[in-house]
Amino acid sequence: MEGPWIRPWVGSVYYGEDETGELMERYLARYPAYREPQRKDLRNLESRLQSVSVRIGLYPDLIEERLTRGELLLKLRYPELSVSDAKKALIFIDTNAAEARPDLDDEALDILRCRTILLIGRSLFLGRCFVDCLDIVPKNPSKNKYAKDEDFVRLRRYAQKALEFELDHNMQDPSFQEMSEEDQEHSISKGEIMVVPYPWISDKLFRRKASAIDHANSDIWKLSQGRVIIKQSTLSDQLREYGQIRPDQDSYGIFATKDIPADTELFWDRTILCATTGEDRCAACCADLNQNVFYTTALESCCDMACLRRLRMACQPGRRAEVQGMLADAPQNEDEALLHRGLIMAHKYTQDNPSKHPLRARLLNRLTARYHPGARRAFSYGAEVCRPIEILQKLGVDIFTDDLSEAWVLETMFNRISTNVRAVEPDGNAIVAVNTLYSFFNHSCDPNVDTLEDDLKGDSSVGMVTNRKIFKGEELYISYIADKDLRKGYHQRKKLLEYWTGGECLCRKCAYERGSSWTLDDDMEFEDESGAHNESQRRRGGHYSDFEADWVVHDTDDLSEDSYQEE
């Protein structure tokens, strides 16, 4: 936050068009200090945010400055960032203040604590975390003579009403009604925010570095035996035109370097970042250890030497299980466990490369986030604020000074991971994973590449196989939705794909249907009588353009010691 803003400011508060959004706006209208910034205000706010961030870096014990920054971030409509600053302030007040700040007497600490709790409550309210807001904000503020009754009472009243609106809205959803009571409580406790690029994130951290693409190309060249490479996608201009990627974002795809016959196995992409709800699984790839155990510790086991080497480079054997065993609350599902594991891996990278930024790590530098207009996601105070801070503390990180503990870094990291996650269920065990080479494939509703899973190992690796002949220069596509969903009508597919696209799917099949005079029933299937896709429909998904390979292959091994270092 210390550098100049190089991107337009866009807040992350999701108001929606329902009663809840109107209620949030009415609450803010009562506090002129939190009026939404106008364009003319942004330069001053930028300068103030930079100045206070510099002071925090120089004097991390000045907790008043951290609260000031949290209040500035809330005014800028970044509740997920302001609540993190406020949470750190509360930790400091409750644990470090007496020793680090002898100038603060009990009265001063009480004043700061009231200010901190109010900031946490307001941030959670604007992040639509109404359950957590009601848990944090005291019911009887009068017990503290420094608390303003009307501020706390008003916030609780608005949060309670907003929660009632949310419950009424959710009860109209049949899928919510079918949930267990525990799952309903977990769902309603989550908030929701817009996914936005923070204006101060530098170009070198925002886009994938050329060296990262070179190293990925080196890996994919070897694994595919020179059949495919990574280049700028043929969809890049369309994606920018439709607003599905930002003008300053990159867009890569995978292309054939030669004609490739149908049913050719291109490569297998193994991963280190995965999580599962199942037991007796490999700590590195989530393979079923009932098939084979190569290495075991008191806490974790690996299925083969490759996984052991990857685990040692990424987070050390047993480290993840050790840290999670020390947490007050375990991850509630495999998705939360995946984010926490990514955090532990990022910490290992910063330990090995003290002068490098966490977002430069190979695992993260190969991934891109989604920033299309209207993109939003669930936000959890526990999973994305409290537990990451707790994990970092267990790892020995100074949460007041370390770059990895900065909320915008964590949010950017979690966004990249969540955007590129894939899920599989071998033997009924849910596995979520990030496969960095797989993530370079773009989507088509008429894909020319199918994915394979290793049924024997049941792990998080994914194989890629052509489903028809691929011509030299053609971009390769996979499907982001299930095969059965590809046979649905255009409008249903569009709805399923909106998480990634934010609007129209730009594949040739969808473009053809949008421009066609057909009147398609939403349940219509695109198959002939034999159940096979028509070949002419398959070819509409391809792009045919010759090119020269204008990149350099680096002589590195996919399992070499620098596999998870910076690129």
C-alpha positions in Angstrom: 0.0 0.0 0.0 3.0 2.2 0.2 3.5 2.7 -3.5 1.5 4.8 -5.9 -1.8 3.6 -7.3 -1.3 2.3 -10.8 -4.9 1.0 -11.3 -8.3 2.6 -10.9 -9.8 2.4 -7.5 -12.8 0.0 -7.3 -14.2 -1.0 -3.9 -15.0 -4.6 -2.9 -18.2 -4.0 -1.0 -21.1 -6.0 -2.6 -24.3 -4.1 -2.0 -26.5 -6.1 -4.3 -30.0 -5.0 -5.4 -31.9 -6.4 -2.4 -33.1 -5.2 0.9 -29.7 -6.0 2.5 -27.8 -3.7 0.2 -30.3 -0.9 0.8 -29.9 -1.4 4.6 -26.1 -1.2 4.3 -26.4 2.0 2.4 -28.8 3.5 5.0 -26.3 2.6 7.8 -23.4 4.3 6.0 -25.5 7.4 5.4 -25.5 8.0 9.1 -21.7 8.4 9.2 -20.4 11.1 6.9 -16.8 10.0 7.6 -17.6 6.8 5.8 -19.3 8.4 2.8 -18.3 6.7 -0.4 -15.3 8.5 -2.0 -15.8 10.7 -4.9 -13.2 10.9 -7.7 -11.9 14.2 -6.3 -11.3 12.6 -3.0 -9.2 9.7 -4.2 -5.9 11.5 -4.6 -6.0 12.7 -1.0 -7.0 9.2 0.2 -4.2 7.7 -1.8 -1.7 10.0 -0.2 -3.0 9.4 3.3 -3.0 5.6 2.8 0.6 5.7 1.6 1.8 7.9 4.5 0.2 5.8 7.2 1.5 2.6 5.6 5.0 4.0 5.7 4.6 4.9 9.3 3.3 1.4 10.1 6.3 -0.1 8.4 8.7 2.1 10.4 6.9 1.8 13.7 4.7 -1.3 13.9 4.0 -0.7 17.6 2.0 2.4 16.8 -1.3 0.6 16.8 -3.2 3.8 16.5 -1.7 4.1 12.9 -2.9 0.6 12.1 -6.4 1.6 13.2 -6.2 4.7 11.2 -5.3 2.7 8.1 -8.2 0.3 8.8 -10.6 3.2 8.9 -9.2 4.5 5.6 -9.5 1.1 4.0 -13.1 0.9 5.2 -13.9 4.3 3.7 -12.3 3.0 0.5 -14.7 0.1 0.7 -12.2 -2.7 1.4 -13.8 -4.4 4.4 -11.7 -7.6 4.0 -8.6 -5.5 4.5 -9.8 -3.1 7.2 -11.0 -6.1 9.4 -7.5 -7.6 9.1 -5.8 -4.4 10.4 -8.4 -4.2 13.2 -7.9 -7.8 14.1 -4.1 -7.3 14.4 -4.7 -4.2 16.5 -6.9 -6.2 18.9 -4.2 -8.9 19.1 -1.6 -6.3 19.9 -3.8 -4.6 22.6 -4.5 -8.0 24.3 -1.0 -9.5 24.1 1.8 -7.0 23.3 0.6 -3.6 24.5 1.8 -3.7 28.1 5.4 -4.6 27.2 5.7 -2.8 23.8 3.8 0.4 24.7 4.3 1.3 28.4 3.0 4.8 27.4 -0.5 3.3 27.1 -2.3 3.1 30.5 -5.4 1.1 31.1 -7.7 4.0 30.1 -5.9 4.5 26.8 -6.1 0.8 26.0 -9.8 0.7 26.8 -10.4 3.5 24.4 -8.3 1.8 21.7 -10.1 -1.5 22.3 -13.6 0.1 21.8 -12.4 1.8 18.6 -11.0 -1.6 17.4 -14.1 -3.6 18.1 -16.3 -1.1 16.4 -14.0 -1.1 13.4 -14.1 -4.9 13.2 -17.9 -4.9 13.6 -18.4 -2.3 10.8 -16.0 -4.1 8.5 -17.8 -7.4 9.0 -21.1 -5.6 8.4 -19.9 -4.2 5.1 -18.5 -7.6 4.2 -22.0 -9.1 4.8 -20.6 -11.3 7.7 -23.7 -10.5 9.8 -23.4 -13.5 12.2 -19.8 -12.6 13.0 -20.7 -8.9 13.4 -23.3 -9.8 16.0 -20.8 -12.0 17.8 -18.1 -9.3 17.9 -20.2 -6.2 18.8 -21.1 -6.2 22.5 -24.7 -6.3 23.6 -24.2 -4.0 26.6 -21.6 -1.4 25.6 -22.5 0.8 28.6 -20.3 -1.4 30.7 -17.4 0.4 29.1 -17.6 4.1 29.8 -15.5 4.9 26.6 -18.0 3.2 24.3 -20.7 5.2 22.6 -23.9 3.3 23.2 -25.5 4.6 20.0 -22.7 3.3 17.7 -22.8 -0.2 19.0 -26.6 -0.4 19.4 -27.2 0.9 15.9 -24.7 -1.5 14.4 -26.2 -4.5 16.2 -29.7 -3.4 15.1 -28.7 -3.0 11.4 -26.8 -6.3 11.5 -29.7 -8.2 13.1 -32.1 -6.9 10.4 -29.7 -7.7 7.6 -29.3 -11.2 8.9 -33.1 -11.6 8.9 -33.2 -10.5 5.3 -30.5 -13.0 4.4 -32.3 -15.8 6.1 -35.6 -15.0 4.4 -33.8 -14.9 1.0 -31.9 -18.1 1.6 -35.0 -20.0 2.7 -36.5 -19.4 -0.7 -33.7 -21.4 -2.3 -34.6 -25.1 -2.5 -30.9 -26.1 -2.3 -30.5 -24.2 1.0 -33.6 -25.9 2.4 -32.2 -29.3 1.6 -29.0 -28.6 3.7 -28.5 -29.9 7.2 -29.0 -27.4 10.0 -25.2 -27.3 10.5 -24.5 -26.6 6.8 -27.2 -23.9 6.8 -25.5 -22.2 9.7 -22.1 -22.5 8.0 -23.5 -21.0 4.8 -25.3 -18.1 6.4 -22.2 -17.2 8.5 -20.2 -16.4 5.3 -20.2 -12.9 3.9 -19.7 -11.8 0.3 -17.4 -9.3 -1.4 -16.5 -8.2 -4.9 -13.3 -9.5 -6.4 -11.2 -6.5 -7.3 -7.5 -5.7 -8.1 -6.1 -3.5 -5.5 -4.9 -0.2 -7.0 -1.4 -0.3 -5.4 -0.4 -3.8 -6.6 2.6 -3.4 -8.9 2.8 -4.7 -12.5 5.4 -7.2 -11.6 3.1 -8.7 -9.0 -0.1 -8.3 -10.9 0.9 -10.1 -14.2 2.7 -13.4 -14.6 6.4 -12.7 -15.3 8.0 -13.7 -18.6 10.4 -16.0 -16.7 7.4 -17.8 -15.1 6.0 -18.5 -18.6 9.4 -19.6 -19.8 9.8 -22.1 -17.0 6.2 -23.3 -17.5 7.0 -23.8 -21.1 10.1 -25.7 -20.3 8.1 -28.1 -18.1 5.2 -28.5 -20.6 7.7 -29.0 -23.5 9.4 -31.9 -21.8 6.2 -33.5 -20.4 4.5 -33.3 -23.8 7.6 -34.3 -25.8 7.6 -31.0 -27.6 4.0 -31.2 -28.8 2.6 -28.1 -27.1 3.7 -24.7 -25.8 2.2 -21.8 -23.9 1.6 -18.5 -25.9 -0.8 -15.5 -25.7 -4.3 -16.9 -26.3 -6.1 -16.2 -29.5 -9.0 -15.2 -27.2 -7.0 -12.3 -25.6 -8.5 -9.4 -27.6 -12.1 -10.8 -27.3 -11.7 -11.3 -23.5 -10.6 -7.6 -23.2 -13.4 -6.4 -25.5 -16.0 -8.3 -23.4 -14.4 -7.0 -20.1 -13.6 -10.6 -18.9 -10.0 -9.7 -18.3 -8.6 -6.3 -17.5 -6.7 -4.4 -20.2 -3.5 -4.8 -18.1 -4.0 -8.6 -17.5 -2.3 -11.3 -19.5 -4.1 -14.2 -21.2 -2.3 -17.3 -22.1 -3.3 -20.5 -23.8 -1.7 -23.8 -24.9 -1.0 -24.4 -28.6 0.1 -27.3 -30.7 3.6 -27.1 -32.2 2.8 -29.8 -34.7 -0.1 -31.9 -35.9 -1.3 -34.2 -33.1 -3.4 -37.3 -33.8 -6.6 -38.0 -32.0 -6.4 -39.9 -28.7 -2.9 -38.7 -28.0 -1.9 -38.5 -24.3 -0.2 -35.1 -24.1 1.1 -35.1 -20.5 0.3 -35.6 -16.8 0.3 -32.6 -14.5 1.2 -33.4 -10.9 0.7 -31.0 -8.1 1.8 -30.3 -4.6 -1.0 -28.0 -3.6 -4.0 -30.2 -2.8 -6.3 -31.0 0.1 -8.8 -33.7 0.9 -11.4 -34.8 3.4 -10.2 -38.5 3.1 -7.9 -40.3 5.4 -4.7 -42.3 4.5 -3.8 -40.0 1.6 -0.4 -38.8 0.4 0.6 -35.5 2.0 1.8 -34.2 -1.4 -0.7 -35.5 -4.0 -3.6 -37.0 -2.0 -3.0 -40.4 -3.5 -4.6 -43.4 -1.8 -1.9 -44.8 0.5 -3.6 -48.1 0.7 -2.0 -48.7 -2.7 1.6 -47.8 -1.7 3.5 -45.9 1.1 7.0 -44.8 0.3 7.8 -42.6 3.2 6.1 -41.9 6.5 6.5 -39.7 9.6 4.6 -39.4 12.8 2.3 -36.9 11.1 2.3 -37.4 7.3 3.1 -40.0 4.6 4.1 -39.9 0.9 3.4 -42.3 -1.9 6.6 -42.1 -3.8 10.0 -40.4 -4.0 8.8 -37.6 -6.3 6.1 -36.6 -3.8 8.6 -36.6 -1.0 10.9 -34.3 -2.9 8.1 -32.0 -3.8 6.9 -31.9 -0.2 10.4 -31.1 1.1 10.7 -28.2 -1.3 7.2 -26.9 -0.6 6.6 -27.1 3.1 8.7 -29.8 4.7 7.2 -33.2 5.6 4.9 -33.0 8.6 4.9 -29.2 8.8 1.4 -28.7 7.5 -0.1 -31.3 9.8 1.9 -30.0 12.7 0.6 -26.4 12.2 -3.0 -27.5 11.6 -2.8 -29.6 14.8 -2.0 -26.5 16.8 -4.9 -24.4 15.5 -7.9 -23.7 17.8 -10.3 -24.6 14.9 -9.6 -27.0 12.1 -10.5 -26.1 8.5 -14.2 -26.7 8.0 -13.8 -28.3 4.6 -11.2 -29.2 1.9 -11.4 -25.7 0.3 -10.4 -23.9 3.5 -7.7 -26.5 4.0 -6.3 -25.8 0.5 -6.0 -22.1 1.2 -4.3 -22.7 4.5 -1.9 -25.2 2.8 -1.1 -22.5 0.2 -0.3 -20.1 3.0 2.1 -22.6 4.6 3.8 -23.1 1.2 4.1 -19.4 0.6 5.8 -19.0 4.0 8.3 -21.7 3.1 9.1 -19.7 -0.1 9.7 -16.5 1.9 11.9 -18.3 4.3 14.0 -19.6 1.5 14.0 -16.3 -0.3 13.9 -13.5 2.3 14.3 -10.7 -0.1 11.5 -11.8 -2.5 7.8 -11.0 -2.3 5.5 -13.9 -1.5 3.5 -13.4 -4.7 6.6 -14.1 -6.7 6.6 -17.8 -5.6 6.4 -20.2 -8.5 3.2 -21.7 -7.4 1.5 -18.3 -7.3 3.4 -16.6 -10.2 2.0 -19.2 -12.6 -1.6 -18.4 -11.6 -3.9 -15.6 -12.6 -6.9 -14.3 -10.7 -10.3 -13.4 -12.0 -11.2 -9.7 -12.0 -14.1 -9.5 -14.5 -16.8 -7.0 -13.7 -19.3 -8.3 -11.2 -17.0 -11.1 -10.0 -17.7 -11.8 -6.3 -17.0 -14.5 -3.8 -17.8 -15.7 -0.4 -15.8 -14.1 2.5 -15.2 -15.7 5.8 -13.9 -13.9 8.9 -12.7 -17.1 10.4 -11.2 -18.8 7.4 -9.6 -15.8 5.7 -8.7 -13.5 8.6 -8.5 -15.2 12.0 -7.1 -18.6 11.0 -4.5 -17.3 8.5 -3.2 -14.9 11.2 -3.2 -17.8 13.7 -1.3 -20.0 11.2 1.3 -17.3 10.6 1.8 -16.9 14.3 2.3 -20.7 14.7 4.9 -20.5 11.9 6.8 -17.8 13.9 5.9 -15.0 11.6 5.7 -11.4 12.9 2.2 -10.5 11.8 2.9 -6.8 12.3 5.9 -6.6 9.9 6.0 -9.5 7.5 4.7 -8.9 3.9 3.0 -12.3 3.9 0.7 -11.2 6.7 -0.6 -8.2 4.8 -4.3 -8.7 4.0 -4.1 -7.6 0.4 -1.3 -10.2 -0.2 -3.4 -12.9 1.4 -6.5 -11.9 -0.5 -4.6 -11.9 -3.8 -3.1 -15.3 -3.1 -6.4 -16.8 -2.1 -8.0 -15.3 -5.2 -5.4 -16.9 -7.5 -5.8 -20.3 -5.8 -9.6 -20.2 -5.8 -9.8 -19.2 -9.4 -7.7 -22.2 -10.5 -8.8 -24.9 -8.2 -10.2 -28.2 -9.6 -12.1 -30.9 -7.7 -12.2 -34.7 -8.1 -13.7 -37.4 -6.0 -11.8 -40.7 -6.3 -13.3 -43.4 -4.2 -15.8 -40.9 -2.8 -13.0 -38.8 -1.2 -13.3 -35.1 -2.1 -9.9 -33.7 -3.3 -9.3 -30.1 -4.4 -6.1 -29.2 -6.1 -4.3 -26.6 -8.2 -2.4 -27.9 -11.2 -0.4 -25.1 -12.6 0.1 -26.4 -16.2 -3.6 -27.4 -16.4 -4.5 -23.9 -15.4 -3.1 -22.5 -18.7 -5.8 -24.2 -20.7 -8.8 -22.0 -21.8 -12.4 -23.2 -21.9 -14.5 -24.2 -24.9 -17.9 -25.8 -24.8 -16.6 -28.0 -27.7 -13.2 -28.9 -26.2 -10.5 -30.6 -28.3 -8.8 -32.0 -25.2 -10.2 -34.2 -22.5 -8.9 -34.8 -19.0 -7.9 -38.0 -17.4 -7.7 -39.1 -13.7 -5.4 -41.7 -12.3 -7.9 -44.3 -11.1 -5.2 -46.5 -9.7 -3.6 -43.9 -7.4 -6.6 -41.7 -7.0 -4.5 -38.6 -6.6 -4.7 -34.9 -7.6 -2.8 -35.3 -10.9 -4.6 -34.7 -14.1 -3.8 -36.1 -17.6 -4.5 -34.4 -20.9 -5.6 -36.3 -24.0 -6.7 -35.1 -27.5 -10.2 -36.1 -28.5 -9.7 -35.4 -32.2 -6.9 -34.5 -34.5 -5.2 -31.2 -33.6 -3.5 -29.1 -36.3 -0.2 -27.3 -35.9 -0.8 -23.8 -34.4 -4.3 -24.6 -33.1 -5.1 -23.6 -29.5 -6.1 -26.5 -27.2 -9.2 -26.2 -25.1 -10.6 -28.1 -22.1 -14.1 -27.8 -20.6 -14.5 -26.0 -17.2 -17.9 -27.7 -16.7 -18.8 -31.4 -16.6 -19.3 -33.4 -19.8 -23.0 -33.8 -19.1 -23.4 -30.0 -18.8 -21.8 -29.5 -22.3 -24.8 -31.1 -23.8 -27.2 -28.5 -22.2 -28.5 -25.5 -24.0 -26.6 -22.3 -24.5 -28.3 -20.3 -21.7 -27.7 -23.1 -19.1 -24.1 -23.4 -20.1 -23.7 -19.6 -19.9 -25.0 -19.6 -16.3 -22.7 -22.5 -15.3 -19.7 -20.6 -16.7 -20.4 -17.2 -15.3 -18.0 -17.8 -12.4 -15.1 -17.8 -14.8 -16.4 -15.6 -17.6 -18.6 -13.0 -15.9 -20.8 -13.0 -19.0 -20.6 -14.6 -22.4 -18.7 -17.7 -23.2 -16.5 -16.8 -26.2 -15.9 -20.3 -27.6 -17.0 -20.9 -31.2 -19.9 -23.1 -30.2 -21.5 -20.4 -28.1 -20.7 -17.7 -30.7 -22.4 -19.8 -33.3 -25.5 -20.4 -31.2 -25.7 -16.7 -30.2 -25.6 -15.7 -33.9 -27.9 -18.5 -35.0 -31.6 -18.4 -35.6 -32.0 -21.6 -33.7 -34.5 -21.7 -30.9 -32.8 -24.1 -28.5 -34.6 -25.8 -25.6 -32.4 -25.5 -22.5 -32.3 -29.3 -22.1 -31.4 -30.0 -25.8 -28.4 -32.2 -26.2 -25.8 -31.7 -28.9 -25.4 -35.3 -29.9 -26.3 -37.4 -32.9 -28.2 -40.6 -32.7 -25.1 -42.6 -31.9 -24.4 -40.4 -28.9 -21.2 -38.9 -30.3 -20.6 -35.3 -30.9 -20.8 -34.2 -34.5 -17.4 -33.7 -36.1 -18.3 -30.3 -37.6 -19.3 -29.1 -34.2 -16.0 -30.3 -32.8 -14.1 -28.3 -35.5 -15.9 -25.1 -34.6 -14.0 -25.1 -31.3 -10.6 -24.9 -33.0 -8.4 -22.0 -34.2 -6.1 -22.7 -37.1 -3.1 -20.3 -37.4 0.5 -21.2 -38.1 3.2 -19.7 -35.9 6.9 -20.0 -35.1 8.1 -21.0 -31.6 9.6 -17.7 -30.4 10.6 -18.7 -26.9 13.6 -20.5 -25.4 13.4 -23.8 -23.6 15.3 -23.8 -20.3 17.1 -27.0 -19.4 15.4 -27.7 -16.1 13.9 -30.9 -14.7 10.3 -30.8 -13.6 11.3 -32.5 -10.3 14.5 -30.4 -9.8 15.4 -28.7 -6.5 14.1 -25.3 -7.8 10.7 -26.6 -8.9 8.9 -24.4 -6.3 11.2 -21.5 -6.2 10.8 -18.1 -7.7 10.8 -17.7 -11.5 
